[in-house]
Short mmCIF file of C-alpha atoms in Angstrom, two decimals:
data_model
loop_
_atom_site.label_atom_id
_atom_site.label_comp_id
_atom_site.label_asym_id
_atom_site.label_seq_id
_atom_site.Cartn_x
_atom_site.Cartn_y
_atom_site.Cartn_z
CA MET A 144 0.00 0.00 0.00
CA ALA A 145 1.31 3.42 -0.91
CA VAL A 146 2.29 5.74 1.90
CA VAL A 147 1.24 9.39 2.02
CA THR A 148 4.32 11.46 2.83
CA ARG A 149 3.92 14.64 4.80
CA SER A 150 5.56 17.83 3.66
CA ARG A 151 8.79 18.32 5.60
CA ARG A 152 8.69 22.07 5.21
CA TRP A 153 6.24 22.47 8.10
CA GLN A 154 7.71 22.98 11.53
CA ARG A 155 5.57 22.27 14.55
CA ALA A 156 4.54 24.97 16.97
CA ALA A 157 4.23 22.21 19.57
CA ALA A 158 6.42 19.15 19.23
CA ALA A 159 3.78 16.74 20.50
CA ALA A 160 0.92 18.08 18.34
CA ASP A 161 0.76 14.95 16.20
CA GLU A 162 0.27 12.80 19.28
CA LEU A 163 -2.78 14.63 20.60
CA PRO A 164 -6.13 12.84 20.49
CA PRO A 165 -9.03 14.77 18.92
CA SER A 166 -10.35 15.75 22.36
CA ASP A 167 -7.16 17.72 23.01
CA ILE A 168 -7.11 19.61 19.74
CA ARG A 169 -8.43 22.82 21.30
CA ALA A 170 -5.73 22.69 23.93
CA ALA A 171 -3.16 22.29 21.17
CA ALA A 172 -4.60 25.30 19.38
CA ALA A 173 -4.23 27.37 22.53
CA ALA A 174 -0.63 26.21 22.84
CA ALA A 175 -0.01 27.16 19.24
CA GLY A 176 -1.39 30.62 19.92
CA ALA A 177 0.95 31.04 22.86
CA ALA A 178 3.89 29.90 20.77
CA ALA A 179 2.87 32.37 18.08
CA ALA A 180 3.05 35.23 20.56
CA VAL A 181 6.70 34.34 21.22
CA GLN A 182 7.41 33.93 17.50
CA GLU A 183 6.09 37.43 16.77
CA GLN A 184 9.14 38.85 18.50
CA THR A 185 11.06 37.88 15.33
CA PRO A 186 10.19 40.35 12.56
CA PRO A 187 8.87 38.51 9.47
CA PRO A 188 10.45 39.24 6.10
CA PRO A 189 8.28 41.33 3.77
CA PRO A 190 6.92 39.80 0.56
CA PRO A 191 9.02 40.50 -2.55
CA PRO A 192 9.22 44.25 -3.30
CA LEU A 193 6.87 45.59 -5.92
CA LEU A 194 8.42 46.23 -9.32
CA SER A 195 7.66 49.20 -11.53
CA ALA A 196 7.31 49.18 -15.29
CA ALA A 197 10.59 51.06 -15.67
CA ALA A 198 13.32 48.50 -16.34
CA GLY A 199 12.25 46.28 -13.45
CA ALA A 200 13.26 48.91 -10.90
CA PRO A 201 11.78 48.77 -7.39
CA HIS A 202 8.32 50.26 -7.41
CA PRO A 203 8.49 53.99 -6.51
CA LEU A 204 5.68 53.55 -4.01
CA GLY A 205 7.48 50.70 -2.25
CA ARG A 206 5.86 48.05 -0.09
CA SER A 207 5.17 50.61 2.62
CA ALA A 208 2.66 52.22 0.25
CA LEU A 209 0.47 49.12 0.27
CA ARG A 210 -2.64 49.70 2.32
CA ALA A 211 -3.60 46.69 4.39
CA ALA A 212 -7.27 45.77 4.20
CA LYS A 213 -9.17 45.87 7.47
CA GLY A 214 -11.28 42.97 8.62
CA PRO A 215 -10.98 39.24 7.96
CA SER A 216 -9.24 37.65 5.01
CA TYR A 217 -12.03 36.06 3.01
CA VAL A 218 -9.41 34.35 0.85
CA VAL A 219 -7.96 32.54 3.88
CA GLN A 220 -11.45 31.77 5.18
CA HIS A 221 -12.29 30.23 1.82
CA TYR A 222 -9.12 28.12 1.94
CA HIS A 223 -10.43 26.54 5.13
CA SER A 224 -14.05 26.17 4.02
CA THR A 225 -12.93 24.16 1.00
CA GLY A 226 -9.89 22.32 2.34
CA CYS A 227 -10.92 21.27 5.84
CA ALA A 228 -12.10 17.74 6.64
CA GLY A 229 -15.65 17.57 5.29
CA GLY A 230 -15.14 20.78 3.30
CA ALA A 231 -16.19 21.47 -0.27
CA PHE A 232 -13.23 19.61 -1.78
CA SER A 233 -13.69 16.44 0.24
CA TRP A 234 -16.41 14.73 -1.77
CA ARG A 235 -14.73 15.25 -5.12
CA ALA A 236 -11.37 14.33 -3.60
CA ALA A 237 -12.83 10.98 -2.51
CA THR A 238 -13.51 10.15 -6.19
CA LEU A 239 -9.99 10.88 -7.48
CA ASP A 240 -8.89 8.00 -9.68
CA PRO A 241 -5.17 7.54 -10.48
CA GLN A 242 -6.09 5.19 -13.34
CA LYS A 243 -7.65 8.00 -15.39
CA PRO A 244 -4.85 9.76 -17.31
CA LEU A 245 -4.66 13.34 -18.47
CA PHE A 246 -6.77 14.34 -21.45
CA MET A 247 -5.54 17.72 -22.75
CA CYS A 248 -8.12 19.44 -24.92
CA LEU A 249 -6.67 21.46 -27.81
CA GLU A 250 -10.02 22.66 -29.13
CA ALA A 251 -11.69 26.02 -28.64
CA ARG A 252 -13.94 25.89 -25.58
CA GLU A 253 -17.70 26.14 -26.03
CA TYR A 254 -19.03 29.07 -24.04
CA ARG A 255 -22.68 29.27 -23.05
CA GLU A 256 -25.02 32.23 -22.79
CA THR A 257 -25.27 32.86 -19.04
CA THR A 258 -28.07 34.74 -17.30
CA GLN A 259 -28.72 35.84 -13.74
CA GLU A 260 -31.07 32.86 -13.43
CA ASP A 261 -28.20 30.53 -14.37
CA ILE A 262 -25.97 32.05 -11.69
CA ALA A 263 -28.73 31.82 -9.09
CA ARG A 264 -29.33 28.16 -9.96
CA SER A 265 -25.60 27.45 -9.60
CA LYS A 266 -25.57 28.94 -6.12
CA GLU A 267 -28.70 27.09 -5.02
CA ASP A 268 -27.56 23.70 -6.33
CA LYS A 269 -23.78 23.72 -6.54
CA HIS A 270 -23.65 20.30 -8.24
CA ARG A 271 -26.48 20.07 -10.74
CA GLY A 272 -27.03 23.80 -11.15
CA GLY A 273 -24.08 24.22 -13.50
CA GLY A 274 -21.50 25.11 -10.87
CA PRO A 275 -19.22 28.14 -10.99
CA ARG A 276 -19.41 30.03 -14.29
CA VAL A 277 -16.28 31.67 -15.66
CA GLY A 278 -15.87 33.84 -18.74
CA PRO A 279 -14.47 37.17 -19.94
CA PHE A 280 -14.73 40.24 -17.75
CA GLN A 281 -17.27 42.96 -18.49
CA GLU A 282 -18.59 46.00 -16.64
CA THR A 283 -21.80 44.28 -15.53
CA ILE A 284 -22.10 40.51 -15.15
CA PRO A 285 -24.19 38.96 -16.52
CA GLY A 286 -25.64 42.17 -17.96
CA ARG A 287 -27.65 41.84 -21.16
CA SER A 288 -25.37 39.10 -22.47
CA TRP A 289 -22.46 37.14 -21.02
CA GLN A 290 -20.77 34.06 -22.42
CA ALA A 291 -19.23 31.75 -19.81
CA LEU A 292 -18.14 28.15 -19.18
CA PRO A 293 -20.18 26.30 -16.53
CA LYS A 294 -18.16 23.77 -14.56
CA TYR A 295 -20.84 21.09 -14.80
CA ASP A 296 -21.20 21.23 -18.56
CA PHE A 297 -22.39 17.86 -19.85
CA THR A 298 -23.15 19.11 -23.36
CA SER A 299 -19.57 19.70 -24.52
CA ARG A 300 -16.55 17.43 -24.92
CA ALA A 301 -14.19 20.41 -25.35
CA ARG A 302 -12.66 20.18 -21.90
CA SER A 303 -9.55 18.82 -20.19
CA CYS A 304 -9.56 16.28 -17.36
CA ALA A 305 -7.36 13.98 -15.31
CA PHE A 306 -7.77 11.65 -12.33
CA ASN A 307 -11.57 11.65 -12.80
CA GLU A 308 -11.69 15.44 -12.38
CA ARG A 309 -12.31 18.22 -14.85
CA MET A 310 -9.89 21.12 -15.12
CA HIS A 311 -11.34 24.10 -13.30
CA VAL A 312 -13.09 26.38 -15.76
CA GLU A 313 -10.86 29.34 -14.82
CA TRP A 314 -8.02 27.43 -16.44
CA GLU A 315 -10.17 26.25 -19.33
CA ASN A 316 -10.53 29.98 -20.06
CA HIS A 317 -6.76 30.56 -19.84
CA ALA A 318 -6.10 27.58 -22.11
CA ASP A 319 -8.58 29.03 -24.59
CA HIS A 320 -6.75 32.37 -24.49
CA ILE A 321 -3.52 30.58 -25.46
CA LEU A 322 -5.21 28.81 -28.37
CA LYS A 323 -6.70 32.08 -29.62
CA ASN A 324 -3.44 34.03 -29.18
CA GLY A 325 -1.20 31.99 -31.46
CA GLY A 326 0.01 29.65 -28.72
CA GLU A 327 1.05 32.36 -26.28
CA LEU A 328 -0.48 33.89 -23.21
CA PRO A 329 -1.60 37.48 -23.74
CA THR A 330 0.11 40.15 -21.67
CA ALA A 331 -2.74 39.72 -19.21
CA SER A 332 -5.07 36.69 -19.21
CA VAL A 333 -8.29 37.91 -17.61
CA VAL A 334 -11.24 35.89 -16.29
CA ALA A 335 -14.38 36.68 -14.31
CA LYS A 336 -16.03 34.13 -12.02
CA ALA A 337 -19.69 34.56 -11.13
CA GLY A 338 -21.33 33.34 -7.94
CA PHE A 339 -18.27 31.88 -6.21
CA ARG A 340 -14.90 32.79 -4.74
CA SER A 341 -11.59 31.59 -6.17
CA CYS A 342 -10.14 28.40 -4.69
CA ALA A 343 -6.61 27.47 -3.64
CA PRO A 344 -5.55 25.41 -6.70
CA CYS A 345 -6.44 28.25 -9.07
CA CYS A 346 -4.71 30.91 -6.97
CA ARG A 347 -1.57 28.77 -6.67
CA ASP A 348 -1.64 28.09 -10.42
CA MET A 349 -1.56 31.79 -11.28
CA LEU A 350 1.73 32.38 -9.46
CA ALA A 351 3.16 29.04 -10.64
CA ILE A 352 2.74 30.09 -14.29
CA ALA A 353 3.14 33.87 -14.04
CA ARG A 354 6.39 33.82 -12.09
CA PRO A 355 8.55 31.84 -14.59
CA THR A 356 6.85 33.21 -17.73
CA GLY A 357 6.60 36.85 -16.67
CA LYS A 358 2.95 36.95 -17.73
CA THR A 359 -0.01 38.38 -15.88
CA PHE A 360 -3.24 36.78 -14.69
CA ILE A 361 -6.24 38.72 -13.43
CA MET A 362 -9.16 36.94 -11.82
CA VAL A 363 -12.26 38.68 -10.51
CA ASP A 364 -14.33 36.38 -8.33
CA LEU A 365 -17.93 36.97 -7.31
CA ALA A 366 -17.86 39.11 -10.45
CA ASP A 367 -21.63 39.54 -10.35
CA ASP A 368 -21.37 41.38 -7.01
CA ASP A 369 -19.60 44.74 -6.63
CA ALA A 370 -19.67 44.54 -2.81
CA ARG A 371 -18.19 41.04 -2.29
CA GLY A 372 -15.30 39.05 -3.72
CA THR A 373 -11.69 39.74 -4.65
CA PHE A 374 -9.73 41.23 -7.53
CA HIS A 375 -6.67 38.96 -7.91
CA PHE A 376 -3.76 40.62 -9.78
CA VAL A 377 -0.78 38.32 -10.43
CA ALA A 378 2.07 39.85 -12.46
CA GLY A 379 5.29 37.84 -12.69
CA GLY A 380 6.23 37.22 -9.07
CA GLN A 381 3.80 39.77 -7.64
CA TYR A 382 0.39 39.10 -6.12
CA LEU A 383 -2.11 41.79 -5.14
CA PRO A 384 -5.43 40.46 -3.81
CA VAL A 385 -7.86 43.37 -3.42
CA PRO A 386 -11.03 42.56 -1.41
CA LYS A 387 -14.12 44.38 -2.64
CA GLU A 388 -15.50 44.26 0.91
CA ALA A 389 -12.77 46.73 1.96
CA CYS A 390 -13.16 49.06 -1.06
CA ASP A 391 -15.57 51.91 -1.62
CA ALA A 392 -17.68 52.21 -4.78
CA ASP A 393 -15.19 54.53 -6.51
CA GLU A 394 -12.31 52.12 -5.89
CA VAL A 395 -14.27 49.17 -7.26
CA ALA A 396 -15.17 51.20 -10.36
CA ALA A 397 -11.51 52.17 -10.87
CA LEU A 398 -10.36 48.56 -10.50
CA LYS A 399 -12.93 47.42 -13.05
CA LYS A 400 -11.54 49.94 -15.52
CA ILE A 401 -8.04 48.53 -15.03
CA VAL A 402 -9.30 44.98 -15.57
CA SER A 403 -11.17 45.98 -18.74
CA LYS A 404 -8.13 47.81 -20.11
CA ALA A 405 -5.89 44.82 -19.36
CA GLN A 406 -8.30 42.48 -21.13
CA ASP A 407 -8.20 44.77 -24.18
CA ASN A 408 -4.36 44.58 -24.24
CA GLY A 409 -4.08 48.19 -23.10
CA TYR A 410 -0.90 47.66 -21.07
CA GLU A 411 2.61 46.95 -22.29
CA SER A 412 3.48 44.79 -19.29
CA GLY A 413 2.21 43.33 -16.08
CA ALA A 414 4.39 45.77 -14.15
CA ALA A 415 2.39 48.62 -15.68
CA ILE A 416 -0.79 47.02 -14.32
CA VAL A 417 0.81 46.77 -10.87
CA ASP A 418 1.73 50.45 -11.13
CA GLU A 419 -1.86 51.47 -11.73
CA VAL A 420 -3.30 49.25 -9.01
CA CYS A 421 -0.79 50.60 -6.47
CA ALA A 422 -1.44 54.18 -7.56
CA LEU A 423 -5.08 53.77 -6.55
CA GLY A 424 -4.03 53.03 -2.97
CA VAL A 425 -6.63 50.27 -2.69
CA PRO A 426 -6.60 47.89 0.32
CA ILE A 427 -4.64 44.65 -0.02
CA ASP A 428 -5.44 41.36 1.70
CA MET A 429 -2.01 40.93 3.30
CA ALA A 430 -2.81 37.55 4.86
CA ALA A 431 -3.75 36.11 1.46
CA ARG A 432 -0.73 37.74 -0.17
CA SER A 433 1.65 36.16 2.34
CA LEU A 434 -0.09 32.79 2.15
CA TYR A 435 0.25 32.42 -1.62
CA LEU A 436 3.63 34.13 -2.01
CA GLY A 437 4.82 31.67 0.64
CA ASP A 438 4.23 28.71 -1.70
CA ALA A 439 7.40 26.59 -1.73
CA ALA A 440 6.65 25.48 -5.30
CA LEU A 441 7.57 28.64 -7.22
CA LEU A 442 10.27 28.63 -9.89
CA PRO A 443 12.73 31.53 -10.35
CA GLU A 444 11.25 34.60 -11.99
CA GLY A 445 11.58 34.82 -15.76
CA CYS A 446 13.17 31.39 -16.20
CA ALA A 447 10.69 30.32 -18.90
CA GLU A 448 9.74 33.51 -20.74
CA ARG A 449 9.89 31.79 -24.16
CA LEU A 450 7.48 29.02 -23.24
CA LYS A 451 4.60 28.82 -25.75
CA GLY A 452 2.46 26.53 -27.89
CA ASN A 453 1.83 22.94 -26.83
CA ASP A 454 4.75 23.14 -24.40
CA LEU A 455 2.99 25.96 -22.54
CA LEU A 456 -0.30 24.06 -22.55
CA GLU A 457 1.40 20.94 -21.18
CA VAL A 458 2.97 22.93 -18.36
CA LEU A 459 -0.34 24.66 -17.61
CA HIS A 460 -2.19 21.34 -17.36
CA ALA A 461 0.54 19.69 -15.28
CA GLU A 462 0.66 22.61 -12.85
CA HIS A 463 -3.09 22.66 -12.46
CA PHE A 464 -3.53 18.97 -11.72
CA ALA A 465 -0.52 18.92 -9.38
CA ARG A 466 -2.00 21.64 -7.18
CA LEU A 467 -5.48 20.21 -7.52
CA THR A 468 -4.31 16.88 -6.08
CA ALA A 469 -2.44 18.82 -3.37
CA GLU A 470 -5.39 20.81 -2.06
CA TYR A 471 -8.16 18.31 -2.85
CA GLY A 472 -6.13 15.50 -1.34
CA ALA A 473 -5.45 17.52 1.79
CA SER A 474 -9.17 17.57 2.59
CA ILE A 475 -9.01 13.77 2.70
CA LEU A 476 -5.78 13.44 4.68
CA ARG A 477 -6.97 16.04 7.22
CA ASP A 478 -9.86 13.71 8.03
CA ALA A 479 -8.65 10.96 10.36
CA ALA A 480 -11.80 8.93 9.66
CA ARG A 481 -11.12 8.47 5.95
CA PRO A 482 -10.43 4.85 4.91
CA ALA A 483 -6.99 3.73 3.80
CA GLY A 484 -8.12 3.07 0.22
CA VAL A 485 -9.13 6.68 -0.35
CA ARG A 486 -5.86 7.91 1.15
CA GLU A 487 -3.91 5.55 -1.07
CA ALA A 488 -5.71 6.87 -4.16
CA VAL A 489 -4.71 10.42 -3.22
CA ALA A 490 -1.08 9.35 -2.84
CA ARG A 491 -1.08 7.62 -6.22
CA CYS A 492 -2.67 10.61 -7.94
CA ARG A 493 -0.01 12.85 -6.46
CA GLU A 494 2.76 10.56 -7.67
CA ARG A 495 1.36 10.64 -11.20
CA ALA A 496 0.92 14.41 -10.98
CA LYS A 497 4.57 14.80 -9.92
CA ALA A 498 5.73 12.74 -12.88
CA MET A 499 3.60 14.85 -15.24
CA LEU A 500 4.97 18.07 -13.79
CA ILE A 501 8.62 17.03 -14.04
CA ALA A 502 8.13 15.78 -17.62
CA ALA A 503 6.42 19.03 -18.64
CA TRP A 504 9.08 21.35 -17.19
CA ALA A 505 12.33 19.40 -17.69
CA PRO A 506 12.95 20.27 -21.39
CA HIS A 507 12.58 24.00 -20.66
CA LEU A 508 14.74 24.36 -17.55
CA ALA A 509 18.03 22.92 -18.81
CA GLY A 510 20.01 26.04 -17.85
CA VAL A 511 18.04 26.87 -14.72
CA LYS A 512 19.35 25.96 -11.29
CA ALA A 513 16.22 24.37 -9.87
CA ASP A 514 15.67 21.02 -8.20
CA LEU A 515 12.66 19.76 -10.13
CA GLN A 516 12.09 16.82 -7.80
CA SER A 517 11.86 19.12 -4.78
CA TYR A 518 9.71 21.51 -6.78
CA ALA A 519 7.28 18.75 -7.74
CA ASP A 520 7.16 17.48 -4.16
CA ALA A 521 6.16 20.97 -2.99
CA ALA A 522 3.63 21.42 -5.82
CA VAL A 523 1.62 18.34 -4.78
CA SER A 524 1.72 19.37 -1.11
CA PRO A 525 -0.90 21.75 0.34
CA LEU A 526 -0.05 25.24 1.53
CA LEU A 527 -1.07 24.39 5.11
CA PRO A 528 -0.36 21.13 7.00
CA GLU A 529 -2.49 18.10 6.19
CA ASP A 530 -1.81 16.25 9.43
CA PRO A 531 -5.23 16.48 11.18
CA ALA A 532 -4.04 17.68 14.59
CA GLU A 533 -1.46 20.08 13.18
CA TYR A 534 -3.94 21.57 10.71
CA GLU A 535 -6.58 22.03 13.41
CA CYS A 536 -4.08 24.06 15.44
CA PHE A 537 -4.10 26.55 12.59
CA ARG A 538 -7.73 26.41 11.51
CA ARG A 539 -9.31 26.54 14.95
CA SER A 540 -7.21 29.51 16.00
CA LEU A 541 -9.23 31.40 13.33
CA ARG A 542 -6.46 33.91 12.75
CA PRO A 543 -4.71 35.02 9.59
CA PHE A 544 -1.17 33.80 9.06
CA ARG A 545 2.16 35.37 8.31
CA VAL A 546 5.54 33.79 7.71
CA VAL A 547 8.35 34.07 10.26
CA ALA A 548 11.92 34.35 8.97
CA THR A 549 13.80 31.12 8.29
CA PRO A 550 16.89 30.38 6.19
CA ALA A 551 16.30 30.91 2.47
CA LEU A 552 16.45 28.16 -0.10
CA THR A 553 19.29 28.49 -2.58
CA ALA A 554 18.78 28.47 -6.33
CA GLU A 555 20.49 25.08 -6.45
CA ARG A 556 17.76 23.58 -4.30
CA LEU A 557 14.74 25.32 -5.76
CA GLN A 558 14.22 29.07 -5.63
CA ALA A 559 16.52 32.01 -6.01
CA ILE A 560 17.99 33.38 -2.79
CA GLY A 561 15.61 35.89 -1.27
CA GLU A 562 12.49 33.72 -1.35
CA ARG A 563 12.56 33.62 2.42
CA THR A 564 8.94 32.61 2.80
CA THR A 565 9.72 28.93 2.31
CA GLY A 566 9.76 26.54 5.22
CA GLY A 567 8.78 29.03 7.88
CA LYS A 568 6.50 28.69 10.82
CA LEU A 569 3.13 30.32 10.42
CA ALA A 570 2.53 32.79 13.21
CA ALA A 571 -1.00 33.72 14.23
CA LEU A 572 -2.01 37.37 14.33
CA PRO A 573 -4.81 38.80 16.49
CA SER A 574 -8.15 38.91 14.75
CA LYS A 575 -11.87 39.36 15.36
CA TRP A 576 -12.95 36.58 13.04
CA LYS A 577 -16.08 34.71 13.99
CA LYS A 578 -15.91 30.99 14.26
CA ARG A 579 -17.80 28.99 11.64
CA PRO A 580 -18.91 25.39 12.18
CA PRO A 581 -17.16 22.83 9.98
CA VAL A 582 -19.03 21.57 6.92
CA ARG A 583 -19.98 17.93 7.31
CA GLU A 584 -21.20 15.51 4.72
CA ASP A 585 -23.96 14.21 7.02
CA ASP A 586 -25.24 17.71 7.83
CA SER A 587 -28.69 18.25 6.35
CA THR A 588 -27.89 21.94 5.79
CA SER A 589 -24.58 21.24 4.06
CA THR A 590 -24.11 21.85 0.37
CA ILE A 591 -22.09 18.64 0.11
CA THR A 592 -24.05 16.08 -1.86
CA THR A 593 -23.37 12.72 -3.37
CA ALA A 594 -25.82 13.32 -6.20
CA VAL A 595 -23.23 14.04 -8.89
CA PRO A 596 -24.11 12.50 -12.27
CA ASP A 597 -21.52 10.19 -13.82
CA ASP A 598 -19.74 11.29 -16.95
CA ALA A 599 -17.80 8.98 -19.25
CA ALA A 600 -14.80 11.28 -19.62
CA SER A 601 -14.56 12.76 -16.15
CA ARG A 602 -16.68 13.53 -13.15
CA TRP A 603 -17.11 17.11 -12.26
CA SER A 604 -15.45 19.17 -9.59
CA ASP A 605 -17.11 19.76 -6.28
CA SER A 606 -18.58 23.11 -5.34
CA GLU A 607 -15.98 25.64 -4.34
CA ASP A 608 -17.90 27.74 -1.87
CA PRO A 609 -19.97 25.64 0.56
CA THR A 610 -20.45 28.45 3.04
CA ASP A 611 -20.49 31.22 0.44
CA VAL A 612 -18.32 33.34 2.70
#
């Protein structure tokens, strides 16, 4: 039987955390909070400095100009609502099948006319209602007309899948942009997601592709709501998550103009987009920024700027399914009650995903000092611990996280020196977040359902927003 290996990059706040029975988890969480208070005496390193459009110089505003958003991090909350034991990922993760290989679709995707009624149906029935709908950005969504891809689309075969799971429709959109742009990503690949927030695999994917290629991804989630959701700007190695909840109406309107201009190829570079976002002085979700910039699986910036065509599509698919198995699988391994067979399937899917990722990247990193094996190991590992007791210490503290300084990885091992966010302890910061009950499959009010129709090519992804936070 295959063995699920834990990520070694996590260091325990309490050495005996793994040995605690479930009844003592709350006590462990309290201990973790006390340890975090001591850890906060060590100043954390800042995320990478912002770059300006002028010859890659440090951004004139500097990191100190970033305005931290007040209130909870909805991005971090959503990570937990999907990735916890019994969360939104858990049902789909239980159906992962290592025997089903990758099918990479090279056809233009078939978008569907999407109305407000379609979006409402998706939110009411997250499985049979069509699921999250993702398409191009426009001022008002759905407006008079909006073409989008529904996740649960049984009428089209123009889709990619692997391990019994369809590629998330955010990345079906990005793949379509490559096909329509002569085999290359546009300067900014823009998508809008209606009805749901963006999940961890898709957020991790954006940095995983943007950082080595130098391209830009913009994702607007809950795009049908100007008061809720997040503008995600990823340019090269930069990540600026802007929560609409912390913006006023004028700031939201200004951000929408930037997104529209980027979609129309109105910027020469991603750095120019970062310039404009920073110039607005909009609030940034610092907890989310640190969480995703702290991903250990990030290649050196600009190491694959010439990647295009089928090679780019192969890398995009391999990255997506690696991080999908990481975060989906974590919802299984964080549940101590899951049977061994399901855990073994997760481990086998991750091993296949690692092999796919190494094969996709290897021909294009011949002159790059990066340990692909270590990179692949990190890519199929979740951002937060998957050991049940250790994860509960973080989740039940209900606080945002920041990374405490630890020795940097060298370029020979994986990343360029200076990526000091790798391997650190996550320190809890004070917060006024309200505790939410965990989502359970046997809860009559839960959105988790087993009523997912079978599909010959692949079964569909689970809902991504069970609590609609």
